Coordinates of N, CA and C and ligand atoms in Angstrom, one line a residue:
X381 N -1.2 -25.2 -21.8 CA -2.0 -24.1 -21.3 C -1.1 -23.0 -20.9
X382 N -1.6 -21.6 -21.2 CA -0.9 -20.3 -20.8 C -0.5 -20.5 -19.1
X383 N 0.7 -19.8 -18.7 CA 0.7 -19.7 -17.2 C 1.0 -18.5 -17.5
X384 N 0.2 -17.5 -16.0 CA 0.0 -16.3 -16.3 C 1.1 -15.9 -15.8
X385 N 2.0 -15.0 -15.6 CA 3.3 -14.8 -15.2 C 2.6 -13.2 -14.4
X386 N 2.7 -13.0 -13.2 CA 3.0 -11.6 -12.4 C 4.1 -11.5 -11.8
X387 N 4.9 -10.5 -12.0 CA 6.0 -9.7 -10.9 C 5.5 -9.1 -9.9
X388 N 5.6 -9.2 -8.9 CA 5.3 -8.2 -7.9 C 6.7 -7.4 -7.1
X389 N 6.5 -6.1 -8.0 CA 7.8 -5.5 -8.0 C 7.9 -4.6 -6.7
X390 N 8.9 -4.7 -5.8 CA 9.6 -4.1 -5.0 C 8.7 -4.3 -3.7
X391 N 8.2 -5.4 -3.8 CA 7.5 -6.1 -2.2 C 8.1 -5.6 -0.8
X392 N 9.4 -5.6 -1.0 CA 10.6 -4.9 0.4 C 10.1 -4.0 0.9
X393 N 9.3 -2.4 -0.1 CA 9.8 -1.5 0.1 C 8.5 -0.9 -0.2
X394 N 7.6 -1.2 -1.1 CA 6.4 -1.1 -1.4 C 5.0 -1.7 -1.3
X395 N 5.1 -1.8 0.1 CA 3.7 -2.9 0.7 C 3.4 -2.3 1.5
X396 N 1.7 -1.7 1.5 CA 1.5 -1.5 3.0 C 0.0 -1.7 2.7
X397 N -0.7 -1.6 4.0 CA -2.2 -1.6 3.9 C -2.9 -2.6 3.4
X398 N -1.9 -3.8 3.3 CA -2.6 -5.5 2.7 C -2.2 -5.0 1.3
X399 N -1.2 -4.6 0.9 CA -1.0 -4.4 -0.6 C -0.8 -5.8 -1.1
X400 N 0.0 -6.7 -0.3 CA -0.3 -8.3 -0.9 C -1.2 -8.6 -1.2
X401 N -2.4 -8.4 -0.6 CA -3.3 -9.3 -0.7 C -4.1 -9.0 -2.2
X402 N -3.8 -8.4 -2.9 CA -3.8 -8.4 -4.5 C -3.3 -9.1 -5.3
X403 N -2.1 -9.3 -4.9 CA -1.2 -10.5 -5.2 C -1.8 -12.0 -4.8
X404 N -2.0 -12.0 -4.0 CA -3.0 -13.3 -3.4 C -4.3 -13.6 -4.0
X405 N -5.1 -12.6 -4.3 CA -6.2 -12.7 -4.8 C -6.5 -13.1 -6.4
X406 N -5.3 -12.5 -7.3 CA -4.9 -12.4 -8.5 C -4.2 -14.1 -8.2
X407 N -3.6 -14.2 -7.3 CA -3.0 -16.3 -7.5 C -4.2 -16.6 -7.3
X408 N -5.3 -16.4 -6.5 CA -6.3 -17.6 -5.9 C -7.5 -17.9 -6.7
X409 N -7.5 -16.3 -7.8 CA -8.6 -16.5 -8.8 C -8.2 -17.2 -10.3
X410 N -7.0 -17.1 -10.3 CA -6.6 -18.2 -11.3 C -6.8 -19.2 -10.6
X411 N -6.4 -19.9 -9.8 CA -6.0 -21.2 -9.1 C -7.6 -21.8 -9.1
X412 N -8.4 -20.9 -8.3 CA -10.0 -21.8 -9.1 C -10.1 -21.9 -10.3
X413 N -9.7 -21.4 -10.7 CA -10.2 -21.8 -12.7 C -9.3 -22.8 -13.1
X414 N -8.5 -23.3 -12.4 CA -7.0 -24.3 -13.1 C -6.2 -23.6 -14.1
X415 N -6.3 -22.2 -13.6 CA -5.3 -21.3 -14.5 C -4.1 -21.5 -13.7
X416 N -2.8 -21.7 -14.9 CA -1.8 -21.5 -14.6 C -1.2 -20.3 -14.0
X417 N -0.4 -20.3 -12.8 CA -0.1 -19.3 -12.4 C 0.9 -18.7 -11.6
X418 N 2.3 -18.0 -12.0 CA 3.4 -17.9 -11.6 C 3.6 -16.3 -10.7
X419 N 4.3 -16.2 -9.7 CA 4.5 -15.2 -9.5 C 5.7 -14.9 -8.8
X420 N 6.5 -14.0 -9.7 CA 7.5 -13.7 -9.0 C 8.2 -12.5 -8.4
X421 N 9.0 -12.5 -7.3 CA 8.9 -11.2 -6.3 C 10.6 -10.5 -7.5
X422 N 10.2 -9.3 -7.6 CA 11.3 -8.6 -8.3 C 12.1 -7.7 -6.8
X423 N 12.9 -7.6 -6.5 CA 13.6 -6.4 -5.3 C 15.0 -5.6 -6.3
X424 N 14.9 -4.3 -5.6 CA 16.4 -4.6 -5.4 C 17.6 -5.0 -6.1
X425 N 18.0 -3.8 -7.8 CA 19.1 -5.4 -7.9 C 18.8 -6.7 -9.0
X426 N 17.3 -7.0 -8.9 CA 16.9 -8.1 -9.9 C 16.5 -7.4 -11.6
X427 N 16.9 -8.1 -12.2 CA 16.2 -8.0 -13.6 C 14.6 -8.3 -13.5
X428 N 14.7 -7.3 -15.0 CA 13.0 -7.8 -14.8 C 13.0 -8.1 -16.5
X429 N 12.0 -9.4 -16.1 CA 11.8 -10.4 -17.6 C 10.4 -9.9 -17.7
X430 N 10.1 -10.4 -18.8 CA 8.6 -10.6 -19.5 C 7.6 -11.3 -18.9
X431 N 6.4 -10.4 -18.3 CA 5.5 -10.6 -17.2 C 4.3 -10.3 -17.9
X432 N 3.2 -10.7 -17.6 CA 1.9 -10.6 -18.4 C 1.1 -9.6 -17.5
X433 N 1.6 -9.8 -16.0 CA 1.2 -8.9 -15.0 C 2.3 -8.0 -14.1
X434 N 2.3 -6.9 -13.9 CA 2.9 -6.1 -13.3 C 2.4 -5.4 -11.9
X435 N 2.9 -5.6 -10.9 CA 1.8 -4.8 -9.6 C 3.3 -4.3 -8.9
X436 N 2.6 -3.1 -8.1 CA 3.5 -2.1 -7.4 C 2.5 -1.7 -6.6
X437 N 2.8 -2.0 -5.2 CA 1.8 -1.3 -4.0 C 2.2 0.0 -3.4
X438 N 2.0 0.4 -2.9 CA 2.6 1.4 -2.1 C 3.3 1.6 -0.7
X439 N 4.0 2.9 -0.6 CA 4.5 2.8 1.0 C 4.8 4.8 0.6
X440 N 5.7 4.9 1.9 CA 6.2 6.5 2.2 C 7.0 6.9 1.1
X441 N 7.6 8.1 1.1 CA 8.0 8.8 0.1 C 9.4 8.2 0.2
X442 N 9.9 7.9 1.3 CA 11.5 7.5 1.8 C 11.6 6.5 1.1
X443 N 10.6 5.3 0.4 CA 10.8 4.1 -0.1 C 10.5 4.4 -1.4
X444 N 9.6 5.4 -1.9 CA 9.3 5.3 -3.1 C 10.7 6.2 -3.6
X445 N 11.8 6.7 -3.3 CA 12.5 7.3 -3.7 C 13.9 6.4 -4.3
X446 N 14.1 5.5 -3.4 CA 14.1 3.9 -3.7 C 14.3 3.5 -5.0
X447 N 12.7 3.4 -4.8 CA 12.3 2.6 -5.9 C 12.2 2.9 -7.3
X448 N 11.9 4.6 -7.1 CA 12.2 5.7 -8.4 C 13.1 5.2 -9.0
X449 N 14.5 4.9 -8.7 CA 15.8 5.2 -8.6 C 15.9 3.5 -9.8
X450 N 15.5 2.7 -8.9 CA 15.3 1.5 -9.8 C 14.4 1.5 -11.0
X451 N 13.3 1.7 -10.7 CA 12.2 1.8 -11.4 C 13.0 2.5 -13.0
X452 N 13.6 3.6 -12.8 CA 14.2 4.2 -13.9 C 15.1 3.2 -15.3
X453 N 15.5 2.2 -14.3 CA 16.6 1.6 -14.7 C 16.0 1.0 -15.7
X454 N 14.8 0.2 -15.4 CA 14.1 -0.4 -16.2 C 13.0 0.1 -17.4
X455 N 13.0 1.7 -17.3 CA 11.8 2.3 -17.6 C 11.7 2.0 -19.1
X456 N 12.7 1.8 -20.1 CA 12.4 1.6 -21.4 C 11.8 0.2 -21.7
X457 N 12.0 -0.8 -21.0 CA 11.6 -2.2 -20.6 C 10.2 -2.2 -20.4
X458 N 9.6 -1.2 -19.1 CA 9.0 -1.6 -18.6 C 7.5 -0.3 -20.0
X459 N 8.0 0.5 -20.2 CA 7.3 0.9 -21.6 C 6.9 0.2 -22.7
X460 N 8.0 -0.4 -22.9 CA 8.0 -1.3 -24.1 C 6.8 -2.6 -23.7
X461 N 6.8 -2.9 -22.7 CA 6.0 -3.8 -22.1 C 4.4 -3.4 -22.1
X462 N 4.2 -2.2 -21.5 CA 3.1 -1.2 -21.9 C 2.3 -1.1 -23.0
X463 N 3.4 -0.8 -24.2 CA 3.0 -0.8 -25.3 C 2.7 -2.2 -26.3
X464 N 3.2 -2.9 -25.7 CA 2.8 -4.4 -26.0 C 1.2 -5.1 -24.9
X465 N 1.1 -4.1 -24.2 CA -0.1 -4.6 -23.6 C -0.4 -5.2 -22.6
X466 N 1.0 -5.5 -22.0 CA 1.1 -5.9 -20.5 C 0.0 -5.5 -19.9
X467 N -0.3 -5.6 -19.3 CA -1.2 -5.4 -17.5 C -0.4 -4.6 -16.2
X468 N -0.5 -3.3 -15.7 CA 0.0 -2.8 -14.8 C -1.0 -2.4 -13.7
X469 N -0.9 -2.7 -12.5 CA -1.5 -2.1 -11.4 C -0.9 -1.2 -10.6
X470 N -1.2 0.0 -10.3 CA -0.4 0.3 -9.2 C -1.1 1.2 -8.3
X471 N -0.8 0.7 -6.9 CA -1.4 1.0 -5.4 C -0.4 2.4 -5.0
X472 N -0.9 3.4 -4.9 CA -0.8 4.9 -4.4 C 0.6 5.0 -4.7
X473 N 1.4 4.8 -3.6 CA 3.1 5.2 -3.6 C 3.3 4.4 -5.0
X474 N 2.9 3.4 -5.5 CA 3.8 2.6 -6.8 C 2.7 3.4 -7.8
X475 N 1.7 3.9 -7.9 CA 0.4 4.6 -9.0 C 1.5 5.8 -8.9
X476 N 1.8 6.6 -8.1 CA 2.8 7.9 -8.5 C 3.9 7.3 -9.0
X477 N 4.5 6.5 -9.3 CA 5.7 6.2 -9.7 C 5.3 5.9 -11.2
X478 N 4.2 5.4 -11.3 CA 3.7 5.3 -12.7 C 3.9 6.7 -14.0
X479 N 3.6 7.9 -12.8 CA 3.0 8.8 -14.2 C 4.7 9.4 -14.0
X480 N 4.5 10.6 -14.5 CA 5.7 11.4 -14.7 C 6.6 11.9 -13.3
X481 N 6.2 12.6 -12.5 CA 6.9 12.5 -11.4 C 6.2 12.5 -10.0
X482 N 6.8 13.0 -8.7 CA 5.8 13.4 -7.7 C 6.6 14.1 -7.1
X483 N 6.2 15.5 -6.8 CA 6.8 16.5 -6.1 C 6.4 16.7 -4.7
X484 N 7.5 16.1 -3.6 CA 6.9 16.2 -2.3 C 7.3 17.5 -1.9
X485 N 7.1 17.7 -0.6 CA 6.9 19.5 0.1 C 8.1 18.8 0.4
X486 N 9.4 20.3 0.1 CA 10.4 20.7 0.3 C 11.4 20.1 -0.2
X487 N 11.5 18.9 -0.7 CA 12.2 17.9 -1.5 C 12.5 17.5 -2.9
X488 N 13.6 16.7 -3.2 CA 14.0 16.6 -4.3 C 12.6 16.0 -5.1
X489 N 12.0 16.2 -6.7 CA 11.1 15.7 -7.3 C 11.5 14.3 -7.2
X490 N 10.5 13.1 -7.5 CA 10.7 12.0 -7.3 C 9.9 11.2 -8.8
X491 N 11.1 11.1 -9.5 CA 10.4 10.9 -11.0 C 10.1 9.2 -11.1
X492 N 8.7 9.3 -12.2 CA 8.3 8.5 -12.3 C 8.7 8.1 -13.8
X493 N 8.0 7.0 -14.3 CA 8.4 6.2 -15.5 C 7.5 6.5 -16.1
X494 N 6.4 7.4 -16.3 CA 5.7 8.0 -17.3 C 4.8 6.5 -18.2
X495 N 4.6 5.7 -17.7 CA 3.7 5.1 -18.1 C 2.3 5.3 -17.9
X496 N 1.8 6.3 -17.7 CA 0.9 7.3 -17.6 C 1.1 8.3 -18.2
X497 N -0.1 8.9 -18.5 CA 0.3 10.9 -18.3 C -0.3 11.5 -17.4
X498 N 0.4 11.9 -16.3 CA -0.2 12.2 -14.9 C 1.0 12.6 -14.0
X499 N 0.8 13.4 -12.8 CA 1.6 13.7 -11.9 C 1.3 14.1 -11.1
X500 N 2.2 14.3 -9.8 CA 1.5 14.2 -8.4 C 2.7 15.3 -7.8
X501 N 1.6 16.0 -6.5 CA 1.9 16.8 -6.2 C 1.6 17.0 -4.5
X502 N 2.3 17.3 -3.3 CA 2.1 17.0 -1.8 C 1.2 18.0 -1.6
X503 N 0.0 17.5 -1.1 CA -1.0 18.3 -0.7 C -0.7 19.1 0.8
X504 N -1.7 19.6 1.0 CA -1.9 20.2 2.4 C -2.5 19.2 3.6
X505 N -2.8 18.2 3.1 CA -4.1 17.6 3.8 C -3.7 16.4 3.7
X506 N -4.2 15.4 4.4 CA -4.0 13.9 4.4 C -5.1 13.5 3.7
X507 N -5.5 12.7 3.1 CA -6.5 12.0 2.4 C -7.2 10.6 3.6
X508 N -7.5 10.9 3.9 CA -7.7 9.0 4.9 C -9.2 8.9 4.8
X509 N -9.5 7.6 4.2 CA -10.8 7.1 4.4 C -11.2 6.2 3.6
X510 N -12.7 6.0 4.0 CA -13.2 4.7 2.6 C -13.7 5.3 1.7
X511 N -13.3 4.8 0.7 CA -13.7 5.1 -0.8 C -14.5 5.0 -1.6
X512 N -15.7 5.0 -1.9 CA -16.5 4.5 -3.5 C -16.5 4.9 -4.5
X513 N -16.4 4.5 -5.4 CA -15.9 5.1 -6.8 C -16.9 4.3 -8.3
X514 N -17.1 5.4 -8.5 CA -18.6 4.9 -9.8 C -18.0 5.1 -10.9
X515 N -17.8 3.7 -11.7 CA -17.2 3.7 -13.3 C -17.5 3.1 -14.0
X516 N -17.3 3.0 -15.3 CA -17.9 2.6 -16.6 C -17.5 1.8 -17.2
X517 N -16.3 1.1 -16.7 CA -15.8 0.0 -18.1 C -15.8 -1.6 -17.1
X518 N -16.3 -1.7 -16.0 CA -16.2 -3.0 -15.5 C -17.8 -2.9 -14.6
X519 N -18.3 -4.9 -14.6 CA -19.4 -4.9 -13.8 C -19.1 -6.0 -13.1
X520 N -19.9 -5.2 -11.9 CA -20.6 -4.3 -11.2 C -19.8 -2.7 -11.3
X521 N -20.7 -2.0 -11.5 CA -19.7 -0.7 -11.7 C -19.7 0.2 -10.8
X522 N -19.0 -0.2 -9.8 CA -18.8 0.3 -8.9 C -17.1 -0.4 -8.1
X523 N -16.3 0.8 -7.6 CA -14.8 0.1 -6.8 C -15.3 0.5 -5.1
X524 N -14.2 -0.2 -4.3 CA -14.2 0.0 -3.4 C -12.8 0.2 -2.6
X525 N -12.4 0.7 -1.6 CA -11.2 0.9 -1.0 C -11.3 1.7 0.1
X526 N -10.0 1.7 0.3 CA -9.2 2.6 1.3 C -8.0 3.5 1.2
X527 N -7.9 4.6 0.9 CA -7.4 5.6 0.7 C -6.6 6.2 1.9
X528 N -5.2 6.5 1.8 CA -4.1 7.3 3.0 C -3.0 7.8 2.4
X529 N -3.8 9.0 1.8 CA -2.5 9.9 1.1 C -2.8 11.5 1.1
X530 N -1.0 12.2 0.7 CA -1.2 13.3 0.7 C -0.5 14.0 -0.3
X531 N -0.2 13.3 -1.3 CA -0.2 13.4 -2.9 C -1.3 13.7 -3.3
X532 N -1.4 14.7 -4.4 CA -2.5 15.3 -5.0 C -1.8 14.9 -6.6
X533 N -3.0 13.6 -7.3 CA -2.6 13.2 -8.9 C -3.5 13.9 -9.9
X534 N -2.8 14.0 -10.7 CA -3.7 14.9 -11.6 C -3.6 14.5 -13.0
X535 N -4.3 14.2 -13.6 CA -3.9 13.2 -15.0 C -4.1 14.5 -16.1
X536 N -3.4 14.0 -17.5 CA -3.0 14.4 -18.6 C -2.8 13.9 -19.8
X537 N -3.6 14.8 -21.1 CA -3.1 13.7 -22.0 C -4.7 12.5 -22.4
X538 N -4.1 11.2 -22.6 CA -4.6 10.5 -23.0 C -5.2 9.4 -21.8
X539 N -5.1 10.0 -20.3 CA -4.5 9.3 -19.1 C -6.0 9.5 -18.7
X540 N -7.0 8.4 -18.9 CA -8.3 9.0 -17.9 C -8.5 8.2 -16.6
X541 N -9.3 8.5 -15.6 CA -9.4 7.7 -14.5 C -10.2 6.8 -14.4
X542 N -10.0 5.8 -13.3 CA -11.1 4.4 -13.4 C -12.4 4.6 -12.9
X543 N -12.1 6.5 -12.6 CA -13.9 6.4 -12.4 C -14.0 7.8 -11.8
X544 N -15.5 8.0 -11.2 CA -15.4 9.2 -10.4 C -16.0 8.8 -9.1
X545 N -15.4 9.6 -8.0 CA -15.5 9.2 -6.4 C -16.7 10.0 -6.2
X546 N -17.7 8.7 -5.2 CA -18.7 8.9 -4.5 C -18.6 9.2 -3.2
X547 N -17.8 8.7 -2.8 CA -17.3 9.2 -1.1 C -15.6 9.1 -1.1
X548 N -15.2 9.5 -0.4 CA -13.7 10.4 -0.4 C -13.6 11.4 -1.1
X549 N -11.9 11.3 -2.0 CA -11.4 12.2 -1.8 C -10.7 11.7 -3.3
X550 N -10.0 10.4 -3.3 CA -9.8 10.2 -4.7 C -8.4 11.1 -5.0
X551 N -8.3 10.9 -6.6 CA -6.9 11.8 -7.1 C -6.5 12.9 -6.3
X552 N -7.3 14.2 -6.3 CA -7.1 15.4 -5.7 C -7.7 15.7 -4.6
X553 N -9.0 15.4 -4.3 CA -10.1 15.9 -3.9 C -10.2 17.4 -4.2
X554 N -10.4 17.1 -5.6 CA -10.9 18.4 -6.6 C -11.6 18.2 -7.5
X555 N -11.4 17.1 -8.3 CA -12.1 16.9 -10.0 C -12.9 15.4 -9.8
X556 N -13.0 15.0 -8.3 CA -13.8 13.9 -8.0 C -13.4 12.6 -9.1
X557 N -11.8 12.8 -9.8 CA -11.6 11.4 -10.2 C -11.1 10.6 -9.4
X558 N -10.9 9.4 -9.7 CA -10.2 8.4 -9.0 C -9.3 7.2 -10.0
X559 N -7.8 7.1 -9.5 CA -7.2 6.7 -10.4 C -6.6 7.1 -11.9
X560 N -6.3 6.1 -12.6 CA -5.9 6.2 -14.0 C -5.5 5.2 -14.8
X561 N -6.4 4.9 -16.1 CA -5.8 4.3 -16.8 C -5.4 4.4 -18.7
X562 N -4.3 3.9 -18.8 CA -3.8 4.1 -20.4 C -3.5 2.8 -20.6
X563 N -4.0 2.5 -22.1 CA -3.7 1.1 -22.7 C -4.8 0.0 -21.5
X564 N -3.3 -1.3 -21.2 CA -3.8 -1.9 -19.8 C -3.1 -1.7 -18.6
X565 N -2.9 -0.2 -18.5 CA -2.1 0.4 -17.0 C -2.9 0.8 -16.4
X566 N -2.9 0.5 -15.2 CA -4.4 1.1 -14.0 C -3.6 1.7 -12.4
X567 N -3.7 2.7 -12.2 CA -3.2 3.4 -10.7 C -4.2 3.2 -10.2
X568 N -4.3 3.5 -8.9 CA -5.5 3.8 -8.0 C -5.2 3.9 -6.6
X569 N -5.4 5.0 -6.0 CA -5.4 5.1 -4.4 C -6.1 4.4 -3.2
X570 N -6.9 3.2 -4.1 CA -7.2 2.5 -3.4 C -6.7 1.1 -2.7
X571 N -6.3 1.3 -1.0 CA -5.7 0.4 -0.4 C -6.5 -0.7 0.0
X572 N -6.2 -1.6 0.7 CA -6.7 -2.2 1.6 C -7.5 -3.4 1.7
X573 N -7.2 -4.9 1.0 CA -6.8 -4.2 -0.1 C -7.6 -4.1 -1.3
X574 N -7.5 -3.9 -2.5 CA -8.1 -3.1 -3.8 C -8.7 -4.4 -4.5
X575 N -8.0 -5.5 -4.7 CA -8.3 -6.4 -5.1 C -9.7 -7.6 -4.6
X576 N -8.9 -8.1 -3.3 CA -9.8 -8.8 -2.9 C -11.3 -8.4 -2.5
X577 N -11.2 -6.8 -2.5 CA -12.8 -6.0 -2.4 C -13.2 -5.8 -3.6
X578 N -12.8 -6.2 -4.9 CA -13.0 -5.8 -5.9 C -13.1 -6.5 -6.6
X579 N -13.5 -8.2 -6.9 CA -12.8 -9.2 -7.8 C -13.4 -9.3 -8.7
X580 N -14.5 -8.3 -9.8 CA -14.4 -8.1 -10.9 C -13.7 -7.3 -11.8
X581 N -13.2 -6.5 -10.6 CA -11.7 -5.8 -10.9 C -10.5 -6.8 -11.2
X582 N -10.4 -7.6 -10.4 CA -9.5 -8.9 -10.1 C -9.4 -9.5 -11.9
X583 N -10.9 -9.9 -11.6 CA -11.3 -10.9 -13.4 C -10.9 -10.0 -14.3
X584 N -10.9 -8.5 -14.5 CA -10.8 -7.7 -15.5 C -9.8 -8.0 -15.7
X585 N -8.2 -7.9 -15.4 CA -6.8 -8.0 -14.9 C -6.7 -9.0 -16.1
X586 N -7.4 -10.5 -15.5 CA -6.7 -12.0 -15.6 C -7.6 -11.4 -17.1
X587 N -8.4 -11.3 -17.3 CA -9.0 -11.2 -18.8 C -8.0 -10.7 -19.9
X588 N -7.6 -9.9 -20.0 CA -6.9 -8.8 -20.2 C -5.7 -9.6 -20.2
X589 N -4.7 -10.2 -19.3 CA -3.7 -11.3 -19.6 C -4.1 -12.1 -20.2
X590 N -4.9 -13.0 -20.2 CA -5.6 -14.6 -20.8 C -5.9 -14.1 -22.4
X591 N -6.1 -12.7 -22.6 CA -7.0 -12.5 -23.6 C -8.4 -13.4 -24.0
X592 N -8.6 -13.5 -23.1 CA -10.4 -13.8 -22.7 C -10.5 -14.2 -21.8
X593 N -12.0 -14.2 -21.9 CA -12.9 -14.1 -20.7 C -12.5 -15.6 -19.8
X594 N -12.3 -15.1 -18.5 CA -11.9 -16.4 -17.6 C -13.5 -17.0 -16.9
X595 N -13.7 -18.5 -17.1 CA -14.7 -19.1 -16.5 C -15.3 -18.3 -15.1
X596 N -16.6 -18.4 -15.0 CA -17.3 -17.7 -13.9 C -17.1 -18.9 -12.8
X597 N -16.8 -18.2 -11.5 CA -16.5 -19.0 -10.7 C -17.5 -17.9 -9.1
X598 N -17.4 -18.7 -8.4 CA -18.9 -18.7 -7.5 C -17.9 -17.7 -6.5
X599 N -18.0 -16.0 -6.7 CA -17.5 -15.3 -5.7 C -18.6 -14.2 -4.8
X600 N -19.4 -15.2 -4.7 CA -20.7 -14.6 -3.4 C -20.3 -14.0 -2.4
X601 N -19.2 -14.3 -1.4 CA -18.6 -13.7 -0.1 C -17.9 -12.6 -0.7
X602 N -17.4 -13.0 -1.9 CA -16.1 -11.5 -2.1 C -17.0 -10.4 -2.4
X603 N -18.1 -10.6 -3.1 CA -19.4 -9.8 -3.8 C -19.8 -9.0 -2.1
X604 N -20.4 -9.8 -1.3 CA -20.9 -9.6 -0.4 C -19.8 -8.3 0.3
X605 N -19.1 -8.6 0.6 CA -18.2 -7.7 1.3 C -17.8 -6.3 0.1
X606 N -17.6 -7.0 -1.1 CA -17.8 -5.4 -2.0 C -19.2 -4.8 -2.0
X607 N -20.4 -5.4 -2.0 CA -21.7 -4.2 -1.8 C -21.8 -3.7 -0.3
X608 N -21.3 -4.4 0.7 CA -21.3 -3.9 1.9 C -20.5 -2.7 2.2
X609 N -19.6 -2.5 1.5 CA -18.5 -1.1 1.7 C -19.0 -0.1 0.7
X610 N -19.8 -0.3 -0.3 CA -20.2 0.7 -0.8 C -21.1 2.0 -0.1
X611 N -20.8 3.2 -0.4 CA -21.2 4.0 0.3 C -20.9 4.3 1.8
X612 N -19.8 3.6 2.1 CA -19.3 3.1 3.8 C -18.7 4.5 4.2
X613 N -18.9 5.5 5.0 CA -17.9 6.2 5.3 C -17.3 6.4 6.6
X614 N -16.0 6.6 6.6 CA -15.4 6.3 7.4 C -15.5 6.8 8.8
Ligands
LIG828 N1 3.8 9.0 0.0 C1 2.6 9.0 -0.8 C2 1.5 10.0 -0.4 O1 1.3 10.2 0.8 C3 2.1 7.6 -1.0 C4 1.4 7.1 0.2 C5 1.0 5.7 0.1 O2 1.4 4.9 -0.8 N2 0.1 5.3 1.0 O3 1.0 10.6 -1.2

């Protein structure tokens, strides 16, 4: 039987806002299905092998600058990976690292690995709140989250978002998108975390690795807490 292999790259430096708990959610919904399932922490320093899943959470600009730095090291790897179909998630600070760069106020640009086409830019304003976001390629169609940023993303190209925001603020709070995805790469500014409020989002992931559909498994409480945040504002 397949074991699904995720990195969860730069955990040290890139976790905030229950950004684990996507990582947890993504082990525990295999683990009901008797999916095999491996996960290993990349930092700092470590090579990165052949992963079926890739996740990067977020943190401040001071860490993502960091991680830029590495992240680069790897960038033809982690393309090549892309283009083979891998699975990418990435939570705010690690979603800007995704597209082309991110330009904070007064500071050196902070380039990204262009696994997107998108870029990000230091707004005026903080972004903080709860999220809903209405889209089209997963059911229930509807996300949920928590948003705390002040990067303004702006997609390009072939790069569209996972949806459009019903409450917040989303990419810019201008073009009412939210997130982005190319191939099986997905950003999103949605914290708090993203997953476990979301676990048809979760199933979509493991699908997409497994290359099919993974057994229906009884997630009534997780459902329950995703229709209850809908519409929630902060
Ligand atoms: N530093 C970035 C911003 O504020 C990312 C923040 C985060 O990951 N929460 O835009």
């Amino acid at each position: 039987m397949k074991t699904i292999k995720i990195a969860h790259l730069y955990p040290k430096l890139l976790n905030i806002y229950g950004d684990i708990g996507n990582i947890i959610t993504l082990k525990k919904r295999c683990e009901w299905r008797n999916l095999n399932v491996e996960i290993n922490e990349i930092n700092i320093g470590d090579p990165i092998k052949e992963h079926d899943i890739y996740f990067i959470g977020g943190g401040q600009d001071k860490q993502q600058i960091e991680v830029s730095k590495e992240l680069l090291k790897h960038k033809d790897f982690l393309l090549e990976q892309r283009d083979k179909l891998a699975v990418f998630l990435g939570i705010c600070g690690g979603y800007q690292l995704f597209g082309n760069y991110y330009q904070p106020k007064n500071e050196e640009k902070i380039l990204g690995i262009e696994l997107i086409d998108a870029y990000t830019v230091a707004g005026e304003k903080r972004f903080i709140g709860n999220v809903t976001v209405k889209t089209d390629f997963v059911e229930p169609n509807s996300l949920v989250g928590f948003e705390n940023h002040s990067g303004l993303t702006f997609l390009e190209g072939e790069t569209i978002p996972l949806g459009t925001v019903a409450v917040g603020y989303g990419n810019n709070g201008k073009d009412f998108s939210e997130g982005a995805r190319y191939k099986n790469v997905f950003g999103t500014y949605l914290h708090g975390s993203f997953l476990p409020k979301n676990p048809h989002f979760a199933d979509y992931l493991i699908e997409l690795a497994l290359g099919t559909k993974p057994d229906d498994i009884n997630s009534e409480i997780e459902f329950k807490t995703h229709y209850s945040l809908i519409n929630k504002k902060y």
